[in-house]
Structures are given as structure tokens and as C-alpha cells.
Amino acid sequence: MDARAVIVASANGREALAEGMAVLRRGGTALDAVEACARIVEADPRDESVGLGGLPNLLGVVELDASIMDGTTLRAGAVGALQGFLHPITVARAVMDRLPHVLLVGAGAARFARESGAEPAELLTDAARRYWEDRLRALGESASDIGSRGELATLVRPVREHGTVNFIARDAKGGLASAVTTSGWALKYPGRLGDSPVIGAGNYADARAGAATCTGFGESALRCGTARIAVDRMARGISPRAAARSAVADASAIALKPFHVLALGADGAHAAASNVAGRSYAVIEDGMAEAVLVPRDHLHTAGPDGSPLSGELWDRT
Ligand code: GLY
């Protein structure tokens, strides 16, 4: 089967898409392409929501979540709260390829990363450390004392919109794969997992129907099973656009938090939706030299005072 090769990403994945398309042109699979794209963002210290340079948890430790799914076989791998490795997406792929498991977390994930030869790294950059110290100071705490504080729960704050990067690729054989990688909620409670490493919540791919991935408030996707529901809707003939819109609507109905869904259909049609105005996603198709940004559908949601939701209004609900 000759299919139209296409890769879509959250907007922060745009710069990686040309390399992902090069992987597909060299005969790589959709799975190879999404892993290659995710690795580029993971290694980029400018993205403070992913990999190196990601914002840390309350204790100042960067904990990474990632998942990868092969829509052709429905195989998947994921890691959660992984510390000290540059490419959680590659560890997630190794979980899929080498273990009879889907998800490893914490110390077990780090052990497996070592066994797999994953590249160790100090992930906390100076910029991320300064951010952590400043936020703690604003909470009346100090970085040097936080480790001995008895209780951390009261310090968890929804300080800013989550980042995370999503990639979904379709290769020339019609193979579909998806990858999600993130450092999660800035200054989260240690051990907090978001939706990104949970197959069915932040990531799901089924080449017969389509794939969907999420960014934003991961707790909503965990509660809604967002990615799997979006793919199920595509399996029932609903367009990627309508599937993404309805998934954002579902999540917005349970929590008025910034939330965004990206969808790619089995036929290569793509769309994305957000409950924050002005958001976009990135696309590259075979034959394009570089990726372009495309507007996301905006679902209007309002705060308690009727004001539109935005990342800056995160604290209000
Ligand atoms: N959606 C990413 C997270 O909540 O961690």
C-alpha cells in the first residue's frame, strides 16, 4: 500500500519534523520517525517542558514521562518519573521492544534504562534551577531546606500551563505511530505521573482508525481516557477534527484547564483542537521542505467570571 507520508506535532515539535520526514524518506517506519522527532526535542534545553531543561519537581529533580505506540501492532512502551536519562522516548521504545511490559516507573525505569545502554544526563539546567528556586521563594520556601520539609502536598501549585511534545506519523505503508514526551507539571509532587506515559490517556494509536495525543492538563486526560476515546471515535467514522474537538470538550467539562488534542486519521487527515484561543500545531507532508504551523480549532470555554481560558488564567479554577 502506498500512503501519503505525514507527521503532525504539537507546535513545539515543529523544528524536529524535517528530520522525522527524512527518516520516512529513507524507508524508516512511522515508529522510527516519531522516536527520532521526540529525541530532538528531548535534547533541546530551550524547551522547558521536555527532557533536558525540563522544569523539576518540588525537590528540584527532573522526572520525565514518555510513551510510544505502534498503531500497526498496538504494541506500546512507556516510562514514568524517570530520572537521569536524556532520552526517555528511547527507553520507552526499549520497554516495548525488549520487555513483556508496557510501563516502567521510577527506580525500575532507571535501572532498565541503564541496562538498555540509555544515555545518562544531568537534566536540570541552570535556567530550570533558577525557575525552581524562584518559585520556592515565592512560596516562602528555600531550595536548600525543601528536602527536609515534612510535608510537600500543600506546596503543589498549578503554576503555569503544561508543555509536553506530541508526534504522530503515518508512513508510506500506512503504518501509524505516536510519541509523547514531557517533564510534566512544573514543581509537581515527586512521583506524579501525568497522562503522557499512560497509553489510552495521553497517547493512543491504531492504524485501522487513527491516533491521538494530548498536551495540557494531564489529570483531565487520565480521568477521561482521552486519547483512546478520540481514536475510538475515529474508528466509528468520526473525522479527526470532530474527534479532537469532542475530546477537548469532554476534558473541559470536568476541569476548566488548558487542554489540547492532536489527531491523525488512518487516511492521513489531521486536525487539532484546544480550549485556549490562538493555538497551532505543526505538519509536514512528503514533498514539503519544512513543517508549517496550522491553527487548532478553538473550543470556547469560560472561567467563573466568563473570561476566556488561557494559560495565564491557570490558577483561577
Ligand atoms: N500533559 C502532560 C502532563 O500533564 O504531564
PDB file of C-alpha atoms and ligand atoms in Angstrom:
ATOM      1  CA  MET A   1       0.000   0.000   0.000  1.00  0.00           C
ATOM      2  CA  ASP A   2       1.320   3.431  -0.914  1.00  0.00           C
ATOM      3  CA  ALA A   3       0.150   6.026   1.561  1.00  0.00           C
ATOM      4  CA  ARG A   4       0.819   9.731   1.913  1.00  0.00           C
ATOM      5  CA  ALA A   5       3.576  10.166   4.482  1.00  0.00           C
ATOM      6  CA  VAL A   6       2.738  12.816   7.049  1.00  0.00           C
ATOM      7  CA  ILE A   7       3.875  13.770  10.529  1.00  0.00           C
ATOM      8  CA  VAL A   8       1.986  16.088  12.866  1.00  0.00           C
ATOM      9  CA  ALA A   9       3.203  17.540  16.139  1.00  0.00           C
ATOM     10  CA  SER A  10       2.345  19.956  18.867  1.00  0.00           C
ATOM     11  CA  ALA A  11       3.738  23.362  17.850  1.00  0.00           C
ATOM     12  CA  ASN A  12       6.887  22.912  19.961  1.00  0.00           C
ATOM     13  CA  GLY A  13       7.770  19.899  17.810  1.00  0.00           C
ATOM     14  CA  ARG A  14       7.870  21.852  14.568  1.00  0.00           C
ATOM     15  CA  GLU A  15      11.654  22.051  14.211  1.00  0.00           C
ATOM     16  CA  ALA A  16      12.003  18.277  14.563  1.00  0.00           C
ATOM     17  CA  LEU A  17       9.603  17.376  11.769  1.00  0.00           C
ATOM     18  CA  ALA A  18      12.035  17.751   8.856  1.00  0.00           C
ATOM     19  CA  GLU A  19      14.268  15.097  10.429  1.00  0.00           C
ATOM     20  CA  GLY A  20      11.235  12.863  11.022  1.00  0.00           C
ATOM     21  CA  MET A  21      10.278  13.163   7.349  1.00  0.00           C
ATOM     22  CA  ALA A  22      13.886  12.393   6.355  1.00  0.00           C
ATOM     23  CA  VAL A  23      13.609   9.181   8.396  1.00  0.00           C
ATOM     24  CA  LEU A  24      10.454   8.238   6.470  1.00  0.00           C
ATOM     25  CA  ARG A  25      12.082   9.081   3.121  1.00  0.00           C
ATOM     26  CA  ARG A  26      14.995   6.797   3.979  1.00  0.00           C
ATOM     27  CA  GLY A  27      12.495   3.978   4.427  1.00  0.00           C
ATOM     28  CA  GLY A  28      12.105   4.236   8.183  1.00  0.00           C
ATOM     29  CA  THR A  29       8.807   3.370   9.796  1.00  0.00           C
ATOM     30  CA  ALA A  30       6.348   5.738  11.432  1.00  0.00           C
ATOM     31  CA  LEU A  31       7.679   4.408  14.743  1.00  0.00           C
ATOM     32  CA  ASP A  32      11.260   5.320  13.804  1.00  0.00           C
ATOM     33  CA  ALA A  33      10.105   8.783  12.736  1.00  0.00           C
ATOM     34  CA  VAL A  34       8.251   9.687  15.924  1.00  0.00           C
ATOM     35  CA  GLU A  35      11.123   8.444  18.074  1.00  0.00           C
ATOM     36  CA  ALA A  36      13.642  10.479  16.062  1.00  0.00           C
ATOM     37  CA  CYS A  37      11.488  13.602  16.373  1.00  0.00           C
ATOM     38  CA  ALA A  38      10.967  13.179  20.102  1.00  0.00           C
ATOM     39  CA  ARG A  39      14.705  12.748  20.707  1.00  0.00           C
ATOM     40  CA  ILE A  40      15.398  16.112  19.085  1.00  0.00           C
ATOM     41  CA  VAL A  41      13.085  17.959  21.459  1.00  0.00           C
ATOM     42  CA  GLU A  42      14.295  15.944  24.456  1.00  0.00           C
ATOM     43  CA  ALA A  43      17.867  17.088  23.782  1.00  0.00           C
ATOM     44  CA  ASP A  44      16.900  20.745  23.316  1.00  0.00           C
ATOM     45  CA  PRO A  45      17.437  22.699  26.552  1.00  0.00           C
ATOM     46  CA  ARG A  46      15.264  25.550  25.247  1.00  0.00           C
ATOM     47  CA  ASP A  47      12.091  23.505  25.739  1.00  0.00           C
ATOM     48  CA  GLU A  48      11.412  23.687  29.449  1.00  0.00           C
ATOM     49  CA  SER A  49       8.616  21.118  29.300  1.00  0.00           C
ATOM     50  CA  VAL A  50      10.546  18.219  27.789  1.00  0.00           C
ATOM     51  CA  GLY A  51      13.776  16.331  28.526  1.00  0.00           C
ATOM     52  CA  LEU A  52      16.951  18.337  29.104  1.00  0.00           C
ATOM     53  CA  GLY A  53      15.960  21.704  30.541  1.00  0.00           C
ATOM     54  CA  GLY A  54      12.592  20.404  31.716  1.00  0.00           C
ATOM     55  CA  LEU A  55      11.289  22.007  34.892  1.00  0.00           C
ATOM     56  CA  PRO A  56      11.810  19.873  38.008  1.00  0.00           C
ATOM     57  CA  ASN A  57       9.540  18.578  40.750  1.00  0.00           C
ATOM     58  CA  LEU A  58       9.203  20.275  44.151  1.00  0.00           C
ATOM     59  CA  LEU A  59      12.504  18.764  45.273  1.00  0.00           C
ATOM     60  CA  GLY A  60      14.361  20.147  42.255  1.00  0.00           C
ATOM     61  CA  VAL A  61      14.613  16.787  40.491  1.00  0.00           C
ATOM     62  CA  VAL A  62      13.644  16.470  36.821  1.00  0.00           C
ATOM     63  CA  GLU A  63      11.330  13.476  36.375  1.00  0.00           C
ATOM     64  CA  LEU A  64      10.478  12.542  32.803  1.00  0.00           C
ATOM     65  CA  ASP A  65       7.445  10.732  31.370  1.00  0.00           C
ATOM     66  CA  ALA A  66       7.250   9.328  27.824  1.00  0.00           C
ATOM     67  CA  SER A  67       5.334   6.823  25.761  1.00  0.00           C
ATOM     68  CA  ILE A  68       5.436   5.419  22.261  1.00  0.00           C
ATOM     69  CA  MET A  69       2.832   3.341  20.445  1.00  0.00           C
ATOM     70  CA  ASP A  70       2.935   1.356  17.219  1.00  0.00           C
ATOM     71  CA  GLY A  71      -0.522   1.612  15.702  1.00  0.00           C
ATOM     72  CA  THR A  72       0.071  -1.316  13.385  1.00  0.00           C
ATOM     73  CA  THR A  73       0.645  -3.893  16.127  1.00  0.00           C
ATOM     74  CA  LEU A  74      -0.843  -1.982  19.094  1.00  0.00           C
ATOM     75  CA  ARG A  75       2.439  -2.554  20.909  1.00  0.00           C
ATOM     76  CA  ALA A  76       3.388   0.224  23.312  1.00  0.00           C
ATOM     77  CA  GLY A  77       6.095   1.187  25.772  1.00  0.00           C
ATOM     78  CA  ALA A  78       6.287   3.891  28.393  1.00  0.00           C
ATOM     79  CA  VAL A  79       8.323   5.239  31.280  1.00  0.00           C
ATOM     80  CA  GLY A  80       7.227   7.447  34.135  1.00  0.00           C
ATOM     81  CA  ALA A  81       9.134   9.576  36.661  1.00  0.00           C
ATOM     82  CA  LEU A  82      12.419   8.591  35.014  1.00  0.00           C
ATOM     83  CA  GLN A  83      15.406  10.466  36.420  1.00  0.00           C
ATOM     84  CA  GLY A  84      18.823  10.995  34.901  1.00  0.00           C
ATOM     85  CA  PHE A  85      18.456   9.926  31.270  1.00  0.00           C
ATOM     86  CA  LEU A  86      18.409  12.156  28.205  1.00  0.00           C
ATOM     87  CA  HIS A  87      16.006  10.193  26.019  1.00  0.00           C
ATOM     88  CA  PRO A  88      13.008   8.744  27.857  1.00  0.00           C
ATOM     89  CA  ILE A  89      11.335   8.078  24.498  1.00  0.00           C
ATOM     90  CA  THR A  90      14.086   5.642  23.560  1.00  0.00           C
ATOM     91  CA  VAL A  91      13.795   3.946  26.939  1.00  0.00           C
ATOM     92  CA  ALA A  92      10.029   3.725  26.324  1.00  0.00           C
ATOM     93  CA  ARG A  93      10.705   2.113  22.967  1.00  0.00           C
ATOM     94  CA  ALA A  94      13.096  -0.335  24.592  1.00  0.00           C
ATOM     95  CA  VAL A  95      10.376  -1.255  27.121  1.00  0.00           C
ATOM     96  CA  MET A  96       8.143  -2.018  24.145  1.00  0.00           C
ATOM     97  CA  ASP A  97      10.796  -3.927  22.206  1.00  0.00           C
ATOM     98  CA  ARG A  98      12.589  -5.817  24.966  1.00  0.00           C
ATOM     99  CA  LEU A  99      10.150  -6.431  27.803  1.00  0.00           C
ATOM    100  CA  PRO A 100       6.762  -8.096  28.103  1.00  0.00           C
ATOM    101  CA  HIS A 101       5.644  -4.911  29.915  1.00  0.00           C
ATOM    102  CA  VAL A 102       4.228  -1.574  28.801  1.00  0.00           C
ATOM    103  CA  LEU A 103       5.059   0.873  31.608  1.00  0.00           C
ATOM    104  CA  LEU A 104       8.038   1.153  33.965  1.00  0.00           C
ATOM    105  CA  VAL A 105       8.340   3.907  36.555  1.00  0.00           C
ATOM    106  CA  GLY A 106      10.876   5.429  38.919  1.00  0.00           C
ATOM    107  CA  ALA A 107      13.834   3.360  40.064  1.00  0.00           C
ATOM    108  CA  GLY A 108      12.824   0.376  37.939  1.00  0.00           C
ATOM    109  CA  ALA A 109      12.659   2.538  34.834  1.00  0.00           C
ATOM    110  CA  ALA A 110      16.113   3.971  35.618  1.00  0.00           C
ATOM    111  CA  ARG A 111      17.538   0.516  36.173  1.00  0.00           C
ATOM    112  CA  PHE A 112      16.145  -0.654  32.843  1.00  0.00           C
ATOM    113  CA  ALA A 113      17.467   2.494  31.134  1.00  0.00           C
ATOM    114  CA  ARG A 114      20.975   1.616  32.404  1.00  0.00           C
ATOM    115  CA  GLU A 115      20.590  -1.990  31.287  1.00  0.00           C
ATOM    116  CA  SER A 116      19.497  -0.788  27.846  1.00  0.00           C
ATOM    117  CA  GLY A 117      22.523   1.463  27.432  1.00  0.00           C
ATOM    118  CA  ALA A 118      20.478   4.676  27.535  1.00  0.00           C
ATOM    119  CA  GLU A 119      22.481   7.901  27.705  1.00  0.00           C
ATOM    120  CA  PRO A 120      22.698   9.286  31.255  1.00  0.00           C
ATOM    121  CA  ALA A 121      22.420  13.057  31.668  1.00  0.00           C
ATOM    122  CA  GLU A 122      22.107  15.805  34.258  1.00  0.00           C
ATOM    123  CA  LEU A 123      18.754  17.184  33.144  1.00  0.00           C
ATOM    124  CA  LEU A 124      18.451  20.198  35.449  1.00  0.00           C
ATOM    125  CA  THR A 125      19.802  23.216  33.578  1.00  0.00           C
ATOM    126  CA  ASP A 126      20.805  26.475  35.274  1.00  0.00           C
ATOM    127  CA  ALA A 127      17.663  28.137  33.906  1.00  0.00           C
ATOM    128  CA  ALA A 128      15.404  25.398  35.276  1.00  0.00           C
ATOM    129  CA  ARG A 129      17.197  25.504  38.636  1.00  0.00           C
ATOM    130  CA  ARG A 130      16.663  29.273  38.827  1.00  0.00           C
ATOM    131  CA  TYR A 131      12.983  28.837  37.997  1.00  0.00           C
ATOM    132  CA  TRP A 132      12.625  26.235  40.766  1.00  0.00           C
ATOM    133  CA  GLU A 133      14.448  28.418  43.293  1.00  0.00           C
ATOM    134  CA  ASP A 134      12.342  31.466  42.373  1.00  0.00           C
ATOM    135  CA  ARG A 135       9.087  29.540  42.637  1.00  0.00           C
ATOM    136  CA  LEU A 136      10.056  28.104  46.002  1.00  0.00           C
ATOM    137  CA  ARG A 137      10.987  31.593  47.214  1.00  0.00           C
ATOM    138  CA  ALA A 138       7.552  32.840  46.121  1.00  0.00           C
ATOM    139  CA  LEU A 139       6.048  30.063  48.253  1.00  0.00           C
ATOM    140  CA  GLY A 140       8.150  31.123  51.241  1.00  0.00           C
ATOM    141  CA  GLU A 141      10.452  28.111  50.944  1.00  0.00           C
ATOM    142  CA  SER A 142      14.114  27.697  50.167  1.00  0.00           C
ATOM    143  CA  ALA A 143      15.807  25.265  47.825  1.00  0.00           C
ATOM    144  CA  SER A 144      18.346  24.314  50.488  1.00  0.00           C
ATOM    145  CA  ASP A 145      15.680  23.332  53.046  1.00  0.00           C
ATOM    146  CA  ILE A 146      12.973  21.823  50.876  1.00  0.00           C
ATOM    147  CA  GLY A 147      14.443  18.313  51.109  1.00  0.00           C
ATOM    148  CA  SER A 148      13.922  18.205  54.869  1.00  0.00           C
ATOM    149  CA  ARG A 149      10.402  19.677  54.829  1.00  0.00           C
ATOM    150  CA  GLY A 150       7.973  17.191  56.332  1.00  0.00           C
ATOM    151  CA  GLU A 151       5.019  17.997  54.099  1.00  0.00           C
ATOM    152  CA  LEU A 152       5.114  18.873  50.417  1.00  0.00           C
ATOM    153  CA  ALA A 153       1.455  18.437  49.469  1.00  0.00           C
ATOM    154  CA  THR A 154       0.446  21.977  50.397  1.00  0.00           C
ATOM    155  CA  LEU A 155       3.112  23.389  48.068  1.00  0.00           C
ATOM    156  CA  VAL A 156       1.746  21.907  44.829  1.00  0.00           C
ATOM    157  CA  ARG A 157       0.573  24.773  42.645  1.00  0.00           C
ATOM    158  CA  PRO A 158      -0.727  24.941  39.092  1.00  0.00           C
ATOM    159  CA  VAL A 159       1.962  27.478  38.290  1.00  0.00           C
ATOM    160  CA  ARG A 160       1.797  27.562  34.531  1.00  0.00           C
ATOM    161  CA  GLU A 161       0.473  25.717  31.580  1.00  0.00           C
ATOM    162  CA  HIS A 162       1.975  22.292  30.993  1.00  0.00           C
ATOM    163  CA  GLY A 163       4.189  21.766  27.970  1.00  0.00           C
ATOM    164  CA  THR A 164       4.844  18.290  26.530  1.00  0.00           C
ATOM    165  CA  VAL A 165       5.535  17.421  22.928  1.00  0.00           C
ATOM    166  CA  ASN A 166       3.409  15.153  20.712  1.00  0.00           C
ATOM    167  CA  PHE A 167       4.293  13.464  17.423  1.00  0.00           C
ATOM    168  CA  ILE A 168       2.101  11.282  15.227  1.00  0.00           C
ATOM    169  CA  ALA A 169       3.412   9.850  11.946  1.00  0.00           C
ATOM    170  CA  ARG A 170       1.973   7.920   9.063  1.00  0.00           C
ATOM    171  CA  ASP A 171       4.471   6.176   6.804  1.00  0.00           C
ATOM    172  CA  ALA A 172       4.215   5.199   3.134  1.00  0.00           C
ATOM    173  CA  LYS A 173       2.907   1.749   4.059  1.00  0.00           C
ATOM    174  CA  GLY A 174       0.078   3.217   6.087  1.00  0.00           C
ATOM    175  CA  GLY A 175       1.815   2.477   9.382  1.00  0.00           C
ATOM    176  CA  LEU A 176       0.861   4.828  12.187  1.00  0.00           C
ATOM    177  CA  ALA A 177       2.793   5.617  15.368  1.00  0.00           C
ATOM    178  CA  SER A 178       2.669   8.180  18.130  1.00  0.00           C
ATOM    179  CA  ALA A 179       5.119   9.502  20.709  1.00  0.00           C
ATOM    180  CA  VAL A 180       4.665  11.775  23.707  1.00  0.00           C
ATOM    181  CA  THR A 181       7.421  13.034  25.990  1.00  0.00           C
ATOM    182  CA  THR A 182       7.396  15.529  28.837  1.00  0.00           C
ATOM    183  CA  SER A 183       8.860  16.701  32.118  1.00  0.00           C
ATOM    184  CA  GLY A 184       5.263  17.147  33.268  1.00  0.00           C
ATOM    185  CA  TRP A 185       3.846  19.589  35.770  1.00  0.00           C
ATOM    186  CA  ALA A 186       6.462  22.081  36.930  1.00  0.00           C
ATOM    187  CA  LEU A 187       7.159  21.676  40.667  1.00  0.00           C
ATOM    188  CA  LYS A 188       4.895  18.641  40.826  1.00  0.00           C
ATOM    189  CA  TYR A 189       4.687  16.377  43.845  1.00  0.00           C
ATOM    190  CA  PRO A 190       7.549  13.883  43.415  1.00  0.00           C
ATOM    191  CA  GLY A 191       6.339  10.767  41.630  1.00  0.00           C
ATOM    192  CA  ARG A 192       3.395  12.465  39.965  1.00  0.00           C
ATOM    193  CA  LEU A 193       2.634  10.887  36.587  1.00  0.00           C
ATOM    194  CA  GLY A 194       0.624  12.774  34.039  1.00  0.00           C
ATOM    195  CA  ASP A 195      -1.196  11.438  31.018  1.00  0.00           C
ATOM    196  CA  SER A 196       1.858  11.266  28.753  1.00  0.00           C
ATOM    197  CA  PRO A 197       3.145   7.839  29.846  1.00  0.00           C
ATOM    198  CA  VAL A 198      -0.320   6.324  30.154  1.00  0.00           C
ATOM    199  CA  ILE A 199      -1.427   4.561  26.993  1.00  0.00           C
ATOM    200  CA  GLY A 200      -5.033   5.493  26.329  1.00  0.00           C
ATOM    201  CA  ALA A 201      -4.826   8.753  28.267  1.00  0.00           C
ATOM    202  CA  GLY A 202      -2.179  10.946  26.604  1.00  0.00           C
ATOM    203  CA  ASN A 203      -1.299   8.674  23.702  1.00  0.00           C
ATOM    204  CA  TYR A 204      -3.046   6.086  21.570  1.00  0.00           C
ATOM    205  CA  ALA A 205      -2.544   4.793  18.021  1.00  0.00           C
ATOM    206  CA  ASP A 206      -4.409   2.228  15.968  1.00  0.00           C
ATOM    207  CA  ALA A 207      -3.516   2.167  12.275  1.00  0.00           C
ATOM    208  CA  ARG A 208      -7.022   0.955  11.404  1.00  0.00           C
ATOM    209  CA  ALA A 209      -8.577   4.139  12.776  1.00  0.00           C
ATOM    210  CA  GLY A 210      -6.071   6.848  13.672  1.00  0.00           C
ATOM    211  CA  ALA A 211      -4.012   8.199  16.522  1.00  0.00           C
ATOM    212  CA  ALA A 212      -4.497  10.897  19.124  1.00  0.00           C
ATOM    213  CA  THR A 213      -2.189  12.576  21.623  1.00  0.00           C
ATOM    214  CA  CYS A 214      -2.647  15.203  24.314  1.00  0.00           C
ATOM    215  CA  THR A 215      -0.920  18.199  25.805  1.00  0.00           C
ATOM    216  CA  GLY A 216      -2.075  20.336  28.683  1.00  0.00           C
ATOM    217  CA  PHE A 217      -3.632  19.361  31.982  1.00  0.00           C
ATOM    218  CA  GLY A 218      -2.796  15.675  32.131  1.00  0.00           C
ATOM    219  CA  GLU A 219      -5.105  14.889  35.026  1.00  0.00           C
ATOM    220  CA  SER A 220      -8.064  15.525  32.690  1.00  0.00           C
ATOM    221  CA  ALA A 221      -6.776  13.080  30.087  1.00  0.00           C
ATOM    222  CA  LEU A 222      -6.184  10.498  32.814  1.00  0.00           C
ATOM    223  CA  ARG A 223      -9.737  10.899  34.062  1.00  0.00           C
ATOM    224  CA  CYS A 224     -11.306  10.861  30.590  1.00  0.00           C
ATOM    225  CA  GLY A 225      -9.131   8.273  28.839  1.00  0.00           C
ATOM    226  CA  THR A 226      -8.871  10.955  26.203  1.00  0.00           C
ATOM    227  CA  ALA A 227      -6.565   9.537  23.525  1.00  0.00           C
ATOM    228  CA  ARG A 228      -8.270   6.152  23.372  1.00  0.00           C
ATOM    229  CA  ILE A 229     -11.709   7.713  23.205  1.00  0.00           C
ATOM    230  CA  ALA A 230     -10.643  10.007  20.372  1.00  0.00           C
ATOM    231  CA  VAL A 231      -9.300   7.016  18.417  1.00  0.00           C
ATOM    232  CA  ASP A 232     -12.456   5.021  19.130  1.00  0.00           C
ATOM    233  CA  ARG A 233     -14.487   7.879  17.694  1.00  0.00           C
ATOM    234  CA  MET A 234     -12.355   7.881  14.544  1.00  0.00           C
ATOM    235  CA  ALA A 235     -12.872   4.104  14.312  1.00  0.00           C
ATOM    236  CA  ARG A 236     -16.591   4.807  14.198  1.00  0.00           C
ATOM    237  CA  GLY A 237     -16.133   7.151  11.231  1.00  0.00           C
ATOM    238  CA  ILE A 238     -15.897  10.449  13.070  1.00  0.00           C
ATOM    239  CA  SER A 239     -13.344  12.799  11.482  1.00  0.00           C
ATOM    240  CA  PRO A 240     -10.050  13.615  13.230  1.00  0.00           C
ATOM    241  CA  ARG A 241     -11.308  17.187  13.611  1.00  0.00           C
ATOM    242  CA  ALA A 242     -14.552  16.175  15.308  1.00  0.00           C
ATOM    243  CA  ALA A 243     -12.719  13.574  17.413  1.00  0.00           C
ATOM    244  CA  ALA A 244     -10.188  16.155  18.623  1.00  0.00           C
ATOM    245  CA  ARG A 245     -12.899  18.726  19.322  1.00  0.00           C
ATOM    246  CA  SER A 246     -15.100  16.322  21.253  1.00  0.00           C
ATOM    247  CA  ALA A 247     -12.118  15.076  23.281  1.00  0.00           C
ATOM    248  CA  VAL A 248     -11.237  18.637  24.280  1.00  0.00           C
ATOM    249  CA  ALA A 249     -14.887  19.283  25.126  1.00  0.00           C
ATOM    250  CA  ASP A 250     -15.008  16.178  27.359  1.00  0.00           C
ATOM    251  CA  ALA A 251     -11.853  17.212  29.221  1.00  0.00           C
ATOM    252  CA  SER A 252     -13.006  20.821  29.578  1.00  0.00           C
ATOM    253  CA  ALA A 253     -16.290  19.644  31.053  1.00  0.00           C
ATOM    254  CA  ILE A 254     -14.569  18.007  34.033  1.00  0.00           C
ATOM    255  CA  ALA A 255     -11.811  20.600  34.609  1.00  0.00           C
ATOM    256  CA  LEU A 256     -11.521  24.069  33.163  1.00  0.00           C
ATOM    257  CA  LYS A 257      -7.818  23.824  32.468  1.00  0.00           C
ATOM    258  CA  PRO A 258      -5.806  24.346  29.279  1.00  0.00           C
ATOM    259  CA  PHE A 259      -6.121  21.185  27.216  1.00  0.00           C
ATOM    260  CA  HIS A 260      -5.194  20.276  23.654  1.00  0.00           C
ATOM    261  CA  VAL A 261      -5.677  17.203  21.446  1.00  0.00           C
ATOM    262  CA  LEU A 262      -3.880  16.290  18.218  1.00  0.00           C
ATOM    263  CA  ALA A 263      -5.361  13.686  15.870  1.00  0.00           C
ATOM    264  CA  LEU A 264      -4.278  11.918  12.695  1.00  0.00           C
ATOM    265  CA  GLY A 265      -6.688   9.670  10.826  1.00  0.00           C
ATOM    266  CA  ALA A 266      -5.799   6.377   9.163  1.00  0.00           C
ATOM    267  CA  ASP A 267      -6.143   8.139   5.806  1.00  0.00           C
ATOM    268  CA  GLY A 268      -3.669  10.888   6.747  1.00  0.00           C
ATOM    269  CA  ALA A 269      -6.277  13.570   7.507  1.00  0.00           C
ATOM    270  CA  HIS A 270      -5.246  15.565  10.555  1.00  0.00           C
ATOM    271  CA  ALA A 271      -6.606  18.130  12.968  1.00  0.00           C
ATOM    272  CA  ALA A 272      -6.063  19.526  16.436  1.00  0.00           C
ATOM    273  CA  ALA A 273      -8.237  21.276  18.978  1.00  0.00           C
ATOM    274  CA  SER A 274      -7.659  23.362  22.072  1.00  0.00           C
ATOM    275  CA  ASN A 275      -9.701  25.139  24.695  1.00  0.00           C
ATOM    276  CA  VAL A 276      -7.192  28.022  24.570  1.00  0.00           C
ATOM    277  CA  ALA A 277      -7.517  30.521  21.707  1.00  0.00           C
ATOM    278  CA  GLY A 278      -4.753  31.072  19.178  1.00  0.00           C
ATOM    279  CA  ARG A 279      -3.015  27.704  19.440  1.00  0.00           C
ATOM    280  CA  SER A 280      -1.498  25.850  16.487  1.00  0.00           C
ATOM    281  CA  TYR A 281       0.051  22.508  15.590  1.00  0.00           C
ATOM    282  CA  ALA A 282       2.779  21.575  13.145  1.00  0.00           C
ATOM    283  CA  VAL A 283       2.531  19.470   9.990  1.00  0.00           C
ATOM    284  CA  ILE A 284       4.966  18.124   7.417  1.00  0.00           C
ATOM    285  CA  GLU A 285       3.899  16.073   4.432  1.00  0.00           C
ATOM    286  CA  ASP A 286       6.039  14.239   1.923  1.00  0.00           C
ATOM    287  CA  GLY A 287       7.362  16.765  -0.593  1.00  0.00           C
ATOM    288  CA  MET A 288       7.495  19.659   1.880  1.00  0.00           C
ATOM    289  CA  ALA A 289      10.950  21.043   2.719  1.00  0.00           C
ATOM    290  CA  GLU A 290       9.867  22.154   6.150  1.00  0.00           C
ATOM    291  CA  ALA A 291       6.943  21.961   8.524  1.00  0.00           C
ATOM    292  CA  VAL A 292       4.199  24.549   8.703  1.00  0.00           C
ATOM    293  CA  LEU A 293       2.023  25.647  11.592  1.00  0.00           C
ATOM    294  CA  VAL A 294      -1.743  25.180  11.241  1.00  0.00           C
ATOM    295  CA  PRO A 295      -4.326  26.732  13.590  1.00  0.00           C
ATOM    296  CA  ARG A 296      -6.018  24.445  16.088  1.00  0.00           C
ATOM    297  CA  ASP A 297      -9.783  24.504  16.360  1.00  0.00           C
ATOM    298  CA  HIS A 298     -10.685  26.568  19.392  1.00  0.00           C
ATOM    299  CA  LEU A 299     -13.435  25.440  21.727  1.00  0.00           C
ATOM    300  CA  HIS A 300     -14.526  28.403  23.739  1.00  0.00           C
ATOM    301  CA  THR A 301     -14.545  27.708  27.451  1.00  0.00           C
ATOM    302  CA  ALA A 302     -15.011  30.369  30.078  1.00  0.00           C
ATOM    303  CA  GLY A 303     -13.773  30.876  33.603  1.00  0.00           C
ATOM    304  CA  PRO A 304     -16.103  31.520  36.551  1.00  0.00           C
ATOM    305  CA  ASP A 305     -16.298  35.216  35.634  1.00  0.00           C
ATOM    306  CA  GLY A 306     -16.955  34.458  31.964  1.00  0.00           C
ATOM    307  CA  SER A 307     -13.441  35.346  30.859  1.00  0.00           C
ATOM    308  CA  PRO A 308     -11.896  33.072  28.226  1.00  0.00           C
ATOM    309  CA  LEU A 309      -9.497  30.392  29.389  1.00  0.00           C
ATOM    310  CA  SER A 310      -5.830  30.973  28.766  1.00  0.00           C
ATOM    311  CA  GLY A 311      -2.577  29.589  30.128  1.00  0.00           C
ATOM    312  CA  GLU A 312      -2.239  32.667  32.306  1.00  0.00           C
ATOM    313  CA  LEU A 313      -5.625  32.026  33.923  1.00  0.00           C
ATOM    314  CA  TRP A 314      -4.464  28.602  35.022  1.00  0.00           C
ATOM    315  CA  ASP A 315      -4.649  29.485  38.695  1.00  0.00           C
ATOM    316  CA  ARG A 316      -8.256  30.577  38.608  1.00  0.00           C
ATOM    317  CA  THR A 317     -10.106  27.295  38.643  1.00  0.00           C
TER     318      THR A 317
HETATM  319  N1  GLY B   1       0.152  16.580  29.721  1.00  0.00           N
HETATM  320  C1  GLY B   1       1.373  16.494  30.399  1.00  0.00           C
HETATM  321  C2  GLY B   1       1.234  16.374  31.839  1.00  0.00           C
HETATM  322  O1  GLY B   1       0.187  16.664  32.405  1.00  0.00           O
HETATM  323  O2  GLY B   1       2.190  15.992  32.472  1.00  0.00           O
END
